[in-house]
Tab-separated table of N, CA and C in Angstrom:
chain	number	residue	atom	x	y	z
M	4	UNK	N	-9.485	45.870	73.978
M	4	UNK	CA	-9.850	46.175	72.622
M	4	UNK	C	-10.604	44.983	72.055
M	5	UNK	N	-11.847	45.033	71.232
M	5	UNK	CA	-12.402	43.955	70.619
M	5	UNK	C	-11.803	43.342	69.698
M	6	UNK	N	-11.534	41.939	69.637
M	6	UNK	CA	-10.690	42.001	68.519
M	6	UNK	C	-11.552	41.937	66.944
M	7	UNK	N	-10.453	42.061	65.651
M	7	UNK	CA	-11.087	42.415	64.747
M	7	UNK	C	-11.696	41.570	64.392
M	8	UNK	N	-12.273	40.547	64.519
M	8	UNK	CA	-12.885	39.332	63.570
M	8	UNK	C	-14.263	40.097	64.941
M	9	UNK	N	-14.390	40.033	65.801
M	9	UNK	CA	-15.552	40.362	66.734
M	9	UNK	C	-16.256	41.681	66.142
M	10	UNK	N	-15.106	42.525	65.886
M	10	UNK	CA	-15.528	43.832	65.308
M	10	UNK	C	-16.340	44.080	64.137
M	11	UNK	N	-15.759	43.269	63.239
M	11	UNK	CA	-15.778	42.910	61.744
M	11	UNK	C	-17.819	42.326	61.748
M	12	UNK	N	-17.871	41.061	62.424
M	12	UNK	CA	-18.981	40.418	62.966
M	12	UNK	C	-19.821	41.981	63.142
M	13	UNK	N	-19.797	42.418	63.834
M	13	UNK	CA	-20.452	43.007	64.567
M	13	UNK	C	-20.908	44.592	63.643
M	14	UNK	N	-20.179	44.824	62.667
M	14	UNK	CA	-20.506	45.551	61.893
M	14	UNK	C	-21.266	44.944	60.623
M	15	UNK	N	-21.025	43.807	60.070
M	15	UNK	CA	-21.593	42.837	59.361
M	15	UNK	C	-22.974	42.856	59.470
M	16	UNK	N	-23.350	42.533	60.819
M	16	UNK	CA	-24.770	42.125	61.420
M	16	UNK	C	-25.529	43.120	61.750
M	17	UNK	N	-25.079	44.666	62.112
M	17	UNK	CA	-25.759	45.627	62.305
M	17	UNK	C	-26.351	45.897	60.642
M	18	UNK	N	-25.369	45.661	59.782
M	18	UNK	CA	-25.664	46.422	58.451
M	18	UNK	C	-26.618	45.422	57.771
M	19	UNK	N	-26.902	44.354	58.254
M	19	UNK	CA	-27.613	43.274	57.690
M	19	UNK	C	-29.244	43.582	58.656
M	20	UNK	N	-28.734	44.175	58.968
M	20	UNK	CA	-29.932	44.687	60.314
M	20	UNK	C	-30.501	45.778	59.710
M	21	UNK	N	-30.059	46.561	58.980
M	21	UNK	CA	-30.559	47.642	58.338
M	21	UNK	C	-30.096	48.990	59.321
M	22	UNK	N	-29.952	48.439	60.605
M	22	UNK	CA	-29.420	49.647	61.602
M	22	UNK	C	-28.060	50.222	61.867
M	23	UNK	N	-27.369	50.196	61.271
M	23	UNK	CA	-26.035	49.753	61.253
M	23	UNK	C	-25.358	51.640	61.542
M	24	UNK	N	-24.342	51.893	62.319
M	24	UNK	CA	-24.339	52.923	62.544
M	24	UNK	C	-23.031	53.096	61.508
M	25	UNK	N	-22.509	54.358	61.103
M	25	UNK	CA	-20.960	54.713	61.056
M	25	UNK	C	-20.059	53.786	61.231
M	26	UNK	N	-19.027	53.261	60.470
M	26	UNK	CA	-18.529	52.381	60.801
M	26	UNK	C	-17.264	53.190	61.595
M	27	UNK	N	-17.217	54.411	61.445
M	27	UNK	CA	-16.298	55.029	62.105
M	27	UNK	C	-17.083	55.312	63.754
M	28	UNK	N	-18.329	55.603	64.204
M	28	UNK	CA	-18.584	55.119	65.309
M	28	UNK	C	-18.758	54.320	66.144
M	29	UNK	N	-18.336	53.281	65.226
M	29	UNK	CA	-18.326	51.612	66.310
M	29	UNK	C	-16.678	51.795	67.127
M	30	UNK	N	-16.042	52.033	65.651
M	30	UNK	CA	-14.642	51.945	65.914
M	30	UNK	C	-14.396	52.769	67.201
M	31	UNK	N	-14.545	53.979	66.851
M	31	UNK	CA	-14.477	54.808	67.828
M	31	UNK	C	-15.030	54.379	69.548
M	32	UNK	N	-16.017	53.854	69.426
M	32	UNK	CA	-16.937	53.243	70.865
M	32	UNK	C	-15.788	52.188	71.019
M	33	UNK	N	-15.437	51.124	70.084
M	33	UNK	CA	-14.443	50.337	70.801
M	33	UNK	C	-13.472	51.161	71.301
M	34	UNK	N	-12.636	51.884	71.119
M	34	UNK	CA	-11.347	52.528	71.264
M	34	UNK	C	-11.770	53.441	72.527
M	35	UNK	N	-12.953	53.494	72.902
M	35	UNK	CA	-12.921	54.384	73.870
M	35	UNK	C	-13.285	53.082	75.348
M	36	UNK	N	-13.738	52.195	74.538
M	36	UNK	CA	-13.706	51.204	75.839
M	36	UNK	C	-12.483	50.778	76.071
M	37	UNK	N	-11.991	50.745	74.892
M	37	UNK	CA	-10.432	49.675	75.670
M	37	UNK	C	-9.284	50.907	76.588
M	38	UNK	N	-9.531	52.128	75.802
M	38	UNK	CA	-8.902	53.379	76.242
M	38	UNK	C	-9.467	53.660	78.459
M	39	UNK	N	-11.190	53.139	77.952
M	39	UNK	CA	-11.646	53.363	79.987
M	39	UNK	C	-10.621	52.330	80.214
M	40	UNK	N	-10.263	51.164	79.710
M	40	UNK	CA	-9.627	49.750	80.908
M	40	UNK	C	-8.101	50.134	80.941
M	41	UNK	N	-7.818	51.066	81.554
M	41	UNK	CA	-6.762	51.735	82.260
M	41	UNK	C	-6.180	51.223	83.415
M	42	UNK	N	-6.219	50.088	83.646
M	42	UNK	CA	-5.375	49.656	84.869
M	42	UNK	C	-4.087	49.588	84.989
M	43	UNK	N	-3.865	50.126	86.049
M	43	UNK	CA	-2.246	50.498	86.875
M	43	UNK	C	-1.765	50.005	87.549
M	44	UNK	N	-0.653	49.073	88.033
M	44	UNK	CA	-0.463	48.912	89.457
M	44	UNK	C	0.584	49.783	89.741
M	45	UNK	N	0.401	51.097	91.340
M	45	UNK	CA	1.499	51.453	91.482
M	45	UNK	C	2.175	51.022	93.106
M	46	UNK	N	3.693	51.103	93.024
M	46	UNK	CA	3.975	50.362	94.329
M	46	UNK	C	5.112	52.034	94.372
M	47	UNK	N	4.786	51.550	95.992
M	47	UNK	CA	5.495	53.584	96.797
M	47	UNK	C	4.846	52.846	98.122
M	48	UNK	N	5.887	54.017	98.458
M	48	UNK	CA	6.147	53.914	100.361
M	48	UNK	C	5.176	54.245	100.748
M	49	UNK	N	4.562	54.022	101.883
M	49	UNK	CA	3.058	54.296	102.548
M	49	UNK	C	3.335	55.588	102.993
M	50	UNK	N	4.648	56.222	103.216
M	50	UNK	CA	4.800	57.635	103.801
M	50	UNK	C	5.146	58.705	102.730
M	51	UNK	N	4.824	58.322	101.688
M	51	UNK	CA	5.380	59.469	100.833
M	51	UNK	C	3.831	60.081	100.228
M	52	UNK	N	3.951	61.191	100.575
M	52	UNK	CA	2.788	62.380	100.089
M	52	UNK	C	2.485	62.437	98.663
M	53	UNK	N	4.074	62.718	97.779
M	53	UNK	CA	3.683	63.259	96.277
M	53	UNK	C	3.538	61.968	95.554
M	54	UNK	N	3.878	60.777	95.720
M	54	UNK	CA	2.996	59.850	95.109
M	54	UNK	C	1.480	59.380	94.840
M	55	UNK	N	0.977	60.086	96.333
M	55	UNK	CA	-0.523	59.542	96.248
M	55	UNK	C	-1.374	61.237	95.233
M	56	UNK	N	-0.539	62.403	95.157
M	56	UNK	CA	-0.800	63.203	94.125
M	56	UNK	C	-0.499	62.814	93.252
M	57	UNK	N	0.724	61.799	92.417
M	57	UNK	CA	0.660	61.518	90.999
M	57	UNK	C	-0.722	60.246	90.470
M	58	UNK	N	-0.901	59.831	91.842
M	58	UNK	CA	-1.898	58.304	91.676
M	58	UNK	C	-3.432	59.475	91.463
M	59	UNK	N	-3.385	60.694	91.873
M	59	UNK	CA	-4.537	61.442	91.519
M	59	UNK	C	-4.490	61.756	90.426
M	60	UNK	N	-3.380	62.046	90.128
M	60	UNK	CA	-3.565	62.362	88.831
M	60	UNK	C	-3.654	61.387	87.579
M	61	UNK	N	-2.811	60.472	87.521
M	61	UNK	CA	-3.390	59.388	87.015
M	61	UNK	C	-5.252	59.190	86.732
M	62	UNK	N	-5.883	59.124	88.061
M	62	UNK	CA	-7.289	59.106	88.224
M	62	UNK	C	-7.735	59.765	87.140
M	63	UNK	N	-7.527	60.772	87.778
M	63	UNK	CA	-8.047	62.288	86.923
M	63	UNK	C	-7.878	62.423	84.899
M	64	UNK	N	-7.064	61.349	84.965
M	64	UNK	CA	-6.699	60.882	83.416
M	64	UNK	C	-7.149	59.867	83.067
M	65	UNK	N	-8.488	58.834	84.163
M	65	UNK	CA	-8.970	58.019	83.231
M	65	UNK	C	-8.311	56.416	83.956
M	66	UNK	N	-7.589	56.631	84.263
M	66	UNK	CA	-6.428	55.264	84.827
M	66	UNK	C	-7.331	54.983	86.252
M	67	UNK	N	-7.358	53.278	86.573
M	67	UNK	CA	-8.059	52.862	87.387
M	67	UNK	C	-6.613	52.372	88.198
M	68	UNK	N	-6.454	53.135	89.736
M	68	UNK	CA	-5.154	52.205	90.061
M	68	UNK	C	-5.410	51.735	91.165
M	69	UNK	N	-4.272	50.314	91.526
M	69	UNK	CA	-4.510	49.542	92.033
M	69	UNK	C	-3.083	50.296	92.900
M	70	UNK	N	-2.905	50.234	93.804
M	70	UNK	CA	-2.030	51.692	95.257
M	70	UNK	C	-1.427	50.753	96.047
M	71	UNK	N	-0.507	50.044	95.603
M	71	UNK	CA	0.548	49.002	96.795
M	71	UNK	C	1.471	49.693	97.422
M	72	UNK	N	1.196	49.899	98.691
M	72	UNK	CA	1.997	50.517	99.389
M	72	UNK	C	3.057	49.319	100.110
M	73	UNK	N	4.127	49.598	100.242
M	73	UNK	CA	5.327	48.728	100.230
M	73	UNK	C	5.917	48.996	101.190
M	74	UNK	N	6.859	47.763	102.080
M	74	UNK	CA	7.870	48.326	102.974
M	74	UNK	C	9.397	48.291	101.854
M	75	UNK	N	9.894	47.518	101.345
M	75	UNK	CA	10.921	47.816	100.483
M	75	UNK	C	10.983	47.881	98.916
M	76	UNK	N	10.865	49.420	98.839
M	76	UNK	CA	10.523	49.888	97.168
M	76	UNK	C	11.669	49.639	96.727
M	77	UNK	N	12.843	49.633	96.903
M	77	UNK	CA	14.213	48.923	96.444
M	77	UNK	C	13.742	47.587	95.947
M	78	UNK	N	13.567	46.643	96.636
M	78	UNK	CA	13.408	45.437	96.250
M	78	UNK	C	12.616	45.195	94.830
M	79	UNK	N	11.173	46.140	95.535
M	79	UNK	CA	10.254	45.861	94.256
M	79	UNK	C	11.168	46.545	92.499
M	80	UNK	N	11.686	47.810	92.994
M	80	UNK	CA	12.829	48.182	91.819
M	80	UNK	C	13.254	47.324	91.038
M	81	UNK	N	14.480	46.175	91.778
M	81	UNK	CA	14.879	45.700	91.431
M	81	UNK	C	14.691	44.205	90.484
M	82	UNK	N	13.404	43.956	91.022
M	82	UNK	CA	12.662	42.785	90.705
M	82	UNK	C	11.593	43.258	89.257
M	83	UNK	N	11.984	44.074	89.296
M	83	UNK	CA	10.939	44.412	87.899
M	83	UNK	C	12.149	44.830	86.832
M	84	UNK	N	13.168	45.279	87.424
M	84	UNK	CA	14.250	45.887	86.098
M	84	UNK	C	14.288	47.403	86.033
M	85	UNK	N	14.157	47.938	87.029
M	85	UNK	CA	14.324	49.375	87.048
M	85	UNK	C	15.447	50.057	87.053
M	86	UNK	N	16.212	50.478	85.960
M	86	UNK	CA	17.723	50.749	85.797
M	86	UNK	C	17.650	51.769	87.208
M	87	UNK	N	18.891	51.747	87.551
M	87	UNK	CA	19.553	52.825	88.777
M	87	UNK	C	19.156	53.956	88.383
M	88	UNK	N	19.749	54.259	87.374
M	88	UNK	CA	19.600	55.913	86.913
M	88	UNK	C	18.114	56.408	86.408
M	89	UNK	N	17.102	55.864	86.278
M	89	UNK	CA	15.682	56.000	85.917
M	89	UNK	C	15.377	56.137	87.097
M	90	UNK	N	15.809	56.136	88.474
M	90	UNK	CA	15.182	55.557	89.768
M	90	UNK	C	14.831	56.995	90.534
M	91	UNK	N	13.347	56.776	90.587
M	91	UNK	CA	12.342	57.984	91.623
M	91	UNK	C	11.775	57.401	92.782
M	92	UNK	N	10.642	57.633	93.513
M	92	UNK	CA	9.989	57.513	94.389
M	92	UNK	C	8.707	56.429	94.138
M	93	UNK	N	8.215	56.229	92.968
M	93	UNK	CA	7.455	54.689	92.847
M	93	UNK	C	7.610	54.391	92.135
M	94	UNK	N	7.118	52.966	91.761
M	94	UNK	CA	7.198	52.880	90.267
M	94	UNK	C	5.873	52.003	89.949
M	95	UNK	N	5.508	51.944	88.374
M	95	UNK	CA	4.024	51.497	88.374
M	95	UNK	C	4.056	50.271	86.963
M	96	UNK	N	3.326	49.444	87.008
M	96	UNK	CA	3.018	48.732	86.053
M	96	UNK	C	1.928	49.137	85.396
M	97	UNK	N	1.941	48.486	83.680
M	97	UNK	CA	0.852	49.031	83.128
M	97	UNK	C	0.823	48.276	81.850
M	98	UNK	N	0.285	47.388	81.811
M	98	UNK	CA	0.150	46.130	79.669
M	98	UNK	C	1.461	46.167	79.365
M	99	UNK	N	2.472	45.373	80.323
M	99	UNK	CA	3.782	44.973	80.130
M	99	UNK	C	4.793	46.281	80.135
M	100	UNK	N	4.557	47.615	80.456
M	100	UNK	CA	5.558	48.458	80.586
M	100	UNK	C	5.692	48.792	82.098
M	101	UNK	N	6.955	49.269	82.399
M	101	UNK	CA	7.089	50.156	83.515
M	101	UNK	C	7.276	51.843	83.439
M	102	UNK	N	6.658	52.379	84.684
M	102	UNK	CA	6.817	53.423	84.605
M	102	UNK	C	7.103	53.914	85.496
M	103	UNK	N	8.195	54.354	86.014
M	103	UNK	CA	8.859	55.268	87.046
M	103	UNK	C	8.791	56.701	86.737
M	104	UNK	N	8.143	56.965	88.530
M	104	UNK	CA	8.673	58.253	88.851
M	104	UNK	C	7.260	58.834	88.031
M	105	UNK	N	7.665	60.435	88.024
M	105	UNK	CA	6.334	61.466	88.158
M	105	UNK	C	6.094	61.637	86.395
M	106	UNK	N	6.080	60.335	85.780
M	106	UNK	CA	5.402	60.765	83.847
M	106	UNK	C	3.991	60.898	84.116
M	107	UNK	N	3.884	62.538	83.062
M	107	UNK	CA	2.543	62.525	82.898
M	107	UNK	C	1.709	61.799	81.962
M	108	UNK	N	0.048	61.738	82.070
M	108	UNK	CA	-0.543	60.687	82.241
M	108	UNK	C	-0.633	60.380	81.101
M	109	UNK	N	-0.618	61.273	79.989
M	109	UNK	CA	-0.765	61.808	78.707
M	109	UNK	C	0.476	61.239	77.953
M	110	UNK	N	1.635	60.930	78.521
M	110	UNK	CA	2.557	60.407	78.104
M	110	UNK	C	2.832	58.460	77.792
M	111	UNK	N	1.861	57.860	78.948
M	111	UNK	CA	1.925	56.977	79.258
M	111	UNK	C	0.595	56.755	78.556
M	112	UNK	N	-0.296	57.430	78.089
M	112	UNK	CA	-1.151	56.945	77.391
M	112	UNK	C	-0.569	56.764	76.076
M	113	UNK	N	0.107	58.313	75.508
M	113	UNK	CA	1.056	57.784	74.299
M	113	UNK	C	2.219	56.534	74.056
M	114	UNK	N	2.314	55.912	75.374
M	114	UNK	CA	3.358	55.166	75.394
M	114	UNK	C	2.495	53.610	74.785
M	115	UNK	N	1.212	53.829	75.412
M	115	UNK	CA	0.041	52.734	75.303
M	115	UNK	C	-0.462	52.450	73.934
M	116	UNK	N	-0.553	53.722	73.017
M	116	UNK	CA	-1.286	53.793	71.836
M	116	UNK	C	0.217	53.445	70.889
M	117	UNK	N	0.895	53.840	71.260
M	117	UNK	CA	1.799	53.669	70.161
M	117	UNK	C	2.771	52.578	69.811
M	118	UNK	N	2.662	51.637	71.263
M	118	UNK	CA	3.500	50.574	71.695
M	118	UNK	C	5.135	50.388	71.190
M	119	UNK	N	5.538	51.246	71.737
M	119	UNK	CA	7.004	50.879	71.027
M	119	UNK	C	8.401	49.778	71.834
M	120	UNK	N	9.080	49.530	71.564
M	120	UNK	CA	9.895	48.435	71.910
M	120	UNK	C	10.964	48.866	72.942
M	121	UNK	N	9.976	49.180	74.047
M	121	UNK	CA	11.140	49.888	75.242
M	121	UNK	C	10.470	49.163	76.381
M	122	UNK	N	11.192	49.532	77.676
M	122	UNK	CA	10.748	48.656	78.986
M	122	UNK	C	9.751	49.542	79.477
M	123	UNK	N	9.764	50.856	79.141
M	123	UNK	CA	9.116	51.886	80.003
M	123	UNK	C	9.503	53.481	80.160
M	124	UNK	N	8.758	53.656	80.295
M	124	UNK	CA	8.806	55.208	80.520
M	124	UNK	C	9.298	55.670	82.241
M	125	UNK	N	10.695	57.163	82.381
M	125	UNK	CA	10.825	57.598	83.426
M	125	UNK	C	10.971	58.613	83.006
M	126	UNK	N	10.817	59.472	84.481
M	126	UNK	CA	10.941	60.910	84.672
M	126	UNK	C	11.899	60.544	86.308
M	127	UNK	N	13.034	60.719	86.013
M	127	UNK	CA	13.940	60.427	87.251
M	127	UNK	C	13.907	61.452	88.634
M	128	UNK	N	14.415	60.891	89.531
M	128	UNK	CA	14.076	62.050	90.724
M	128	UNK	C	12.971	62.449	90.672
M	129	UNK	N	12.803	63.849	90.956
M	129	UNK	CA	11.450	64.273	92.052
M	129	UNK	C	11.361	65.701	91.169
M	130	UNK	N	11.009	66.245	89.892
M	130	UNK	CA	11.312	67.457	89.688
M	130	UNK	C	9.812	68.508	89.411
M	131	UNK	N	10.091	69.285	90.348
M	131	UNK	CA	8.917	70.597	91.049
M	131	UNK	C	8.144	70.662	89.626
M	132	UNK	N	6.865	70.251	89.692
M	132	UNK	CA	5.770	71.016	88.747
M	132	UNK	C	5.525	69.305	87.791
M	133	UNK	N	6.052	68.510	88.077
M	133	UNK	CA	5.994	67.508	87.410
M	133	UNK	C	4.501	66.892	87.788
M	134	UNK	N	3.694	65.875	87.748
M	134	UNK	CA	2.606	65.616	88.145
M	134	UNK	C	2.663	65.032	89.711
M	135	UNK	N	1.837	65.489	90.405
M	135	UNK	CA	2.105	65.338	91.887
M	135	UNK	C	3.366	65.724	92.609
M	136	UNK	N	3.893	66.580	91.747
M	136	UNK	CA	5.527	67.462	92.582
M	136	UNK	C	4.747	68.845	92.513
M	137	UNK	N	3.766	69.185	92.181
M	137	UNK	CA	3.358	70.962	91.841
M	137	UNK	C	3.387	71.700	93.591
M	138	UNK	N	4.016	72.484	92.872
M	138	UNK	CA	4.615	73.476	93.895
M	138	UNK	C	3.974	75.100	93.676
M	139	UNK	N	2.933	75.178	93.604
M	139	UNK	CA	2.959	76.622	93.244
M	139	UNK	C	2.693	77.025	92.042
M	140	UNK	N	3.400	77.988	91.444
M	140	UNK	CA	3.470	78.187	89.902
M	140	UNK	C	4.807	77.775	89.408
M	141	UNK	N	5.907	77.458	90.286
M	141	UNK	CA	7.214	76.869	90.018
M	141	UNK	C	6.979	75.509	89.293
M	142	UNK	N	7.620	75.505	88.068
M	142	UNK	CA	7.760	74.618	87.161
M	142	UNK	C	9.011	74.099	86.670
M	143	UNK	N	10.009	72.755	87.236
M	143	UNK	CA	11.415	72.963	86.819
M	143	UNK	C	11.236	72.285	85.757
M	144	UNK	N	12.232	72.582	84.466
M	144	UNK	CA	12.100	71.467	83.378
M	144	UNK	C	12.329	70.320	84.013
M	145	UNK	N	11.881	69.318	82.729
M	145	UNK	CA	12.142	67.827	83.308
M	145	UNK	C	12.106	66.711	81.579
M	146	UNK	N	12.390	66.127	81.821
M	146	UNK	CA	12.531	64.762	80.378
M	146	UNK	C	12.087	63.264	80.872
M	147	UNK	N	10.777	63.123	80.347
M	147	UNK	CA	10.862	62.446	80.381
M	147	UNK	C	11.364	61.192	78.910
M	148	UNK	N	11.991	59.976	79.811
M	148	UNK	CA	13.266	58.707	79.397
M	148	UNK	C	12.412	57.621	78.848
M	149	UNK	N	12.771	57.239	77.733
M	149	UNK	CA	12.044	55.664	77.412
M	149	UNK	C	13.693	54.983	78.101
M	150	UNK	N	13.479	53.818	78.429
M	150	UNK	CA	14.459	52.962	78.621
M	150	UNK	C	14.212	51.537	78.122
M	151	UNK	N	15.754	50.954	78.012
M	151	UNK	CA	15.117	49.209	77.534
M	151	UNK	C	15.698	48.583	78.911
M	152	UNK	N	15.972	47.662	78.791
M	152	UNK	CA	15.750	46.111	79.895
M	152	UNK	C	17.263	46.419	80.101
M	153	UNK	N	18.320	46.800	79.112
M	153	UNK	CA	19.517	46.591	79.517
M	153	UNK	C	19.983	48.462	80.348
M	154	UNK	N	19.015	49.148	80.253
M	154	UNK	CA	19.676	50.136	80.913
M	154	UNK	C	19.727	51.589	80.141
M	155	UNK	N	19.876	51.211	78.838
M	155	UNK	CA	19.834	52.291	78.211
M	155	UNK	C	18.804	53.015	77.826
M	156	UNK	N	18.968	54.678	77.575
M	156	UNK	CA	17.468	55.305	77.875
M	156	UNK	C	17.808	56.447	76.525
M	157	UNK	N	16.613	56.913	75.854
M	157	UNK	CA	16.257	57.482	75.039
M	157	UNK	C	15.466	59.213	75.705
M	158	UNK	N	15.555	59.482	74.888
M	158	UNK	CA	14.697	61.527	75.126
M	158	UNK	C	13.127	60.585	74.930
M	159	UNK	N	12.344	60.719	75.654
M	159	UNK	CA	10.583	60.525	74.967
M	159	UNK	C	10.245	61.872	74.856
M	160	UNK	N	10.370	62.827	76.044
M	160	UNK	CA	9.594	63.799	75.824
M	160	UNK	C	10.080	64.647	76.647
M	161	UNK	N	9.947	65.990	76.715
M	161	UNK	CA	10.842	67.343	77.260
M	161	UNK	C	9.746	68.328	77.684
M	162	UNK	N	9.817	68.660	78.503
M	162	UNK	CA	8.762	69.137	79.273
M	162	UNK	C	9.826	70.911	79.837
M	163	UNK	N	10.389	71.348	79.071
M	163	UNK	CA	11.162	72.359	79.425
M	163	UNK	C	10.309	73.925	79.412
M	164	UNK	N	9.466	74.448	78.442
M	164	UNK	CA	8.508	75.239	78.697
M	164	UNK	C	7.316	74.784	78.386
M	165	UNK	N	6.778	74.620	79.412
M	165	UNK	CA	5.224	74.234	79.802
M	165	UNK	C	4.739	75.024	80.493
């Protein structure tokens, strides 16, 4: 994101320029650049299938990821703070949050825009229709969890008819 004194500048000097666009279209052009710098890191087993479908999907939402395939995803778990009970098949970094397991992308972007005071976003286990679990037209509900550092986890979002 540009910061505001750059922003500020930069609308200043266009309008002193006589060319000066919308000040609601600058804004907007920033917010859509800082929105492209989507970087991810996700770490998952080199043998697991429905991860490299959630890392598509991710893509497919804009997110640039960086795909560490790991021999012990336990370890990496543990070394980042991944409560037990939040615990799926990868887990991903992203501007100081974690995110386990199959959250959609849309969620983790809301998690981005809105910044709230949690460790991260999960969607626990493996559940059918989730992003990179799609099975068909089978869709099981699923919730996804904000959690904090000590373990405890909140409702973010409910994904029960979709």
């Amino acid at each position: 994101m540009l910061p505001s004194r750059l922003l500020t500048a930069l609308l200043v000097l266009l309008a002193w320029s006589g060319t000066a666009p919308a000040a609601e279209s600058v804004w907007d052009r920033a917010r859509e650049a800082h929105a492209g710098a989507r970087a991810i890191t996700v770490y998952r087993s080199p043998t697991c299938g429905c991860c490299g479908g959630w890392i598509e999907h991710l893509r497919a939402h804009g997110f640039t990821v960086d795909d560490q395939k790991v021999a012990d995803l336990g370890a990496v778990k543990r070394r980042l703070g991944v409560p037990a009970d939040m615990g799926s098949c990868h887990t991903a970094v992203i501007d100081g949050y974690l995110v386990e397991g199959h959250v959609p992308a849309d969620d983790i972007k809301k998690l981005l825009k809105d910044r709230p005071a949690v460790a991260g976003l999960a969607v626990p286990a493996m559940p059918v229709g989730s992003p990179g679990m799609e099975a068909g037209d089978r869709k099981d509900p699923f919730s996804v969890f904000a959690f904090s550092k000590d373990g405890s986890f909140t409702s973010y979002r409910d994904y029960w008819n979709y």
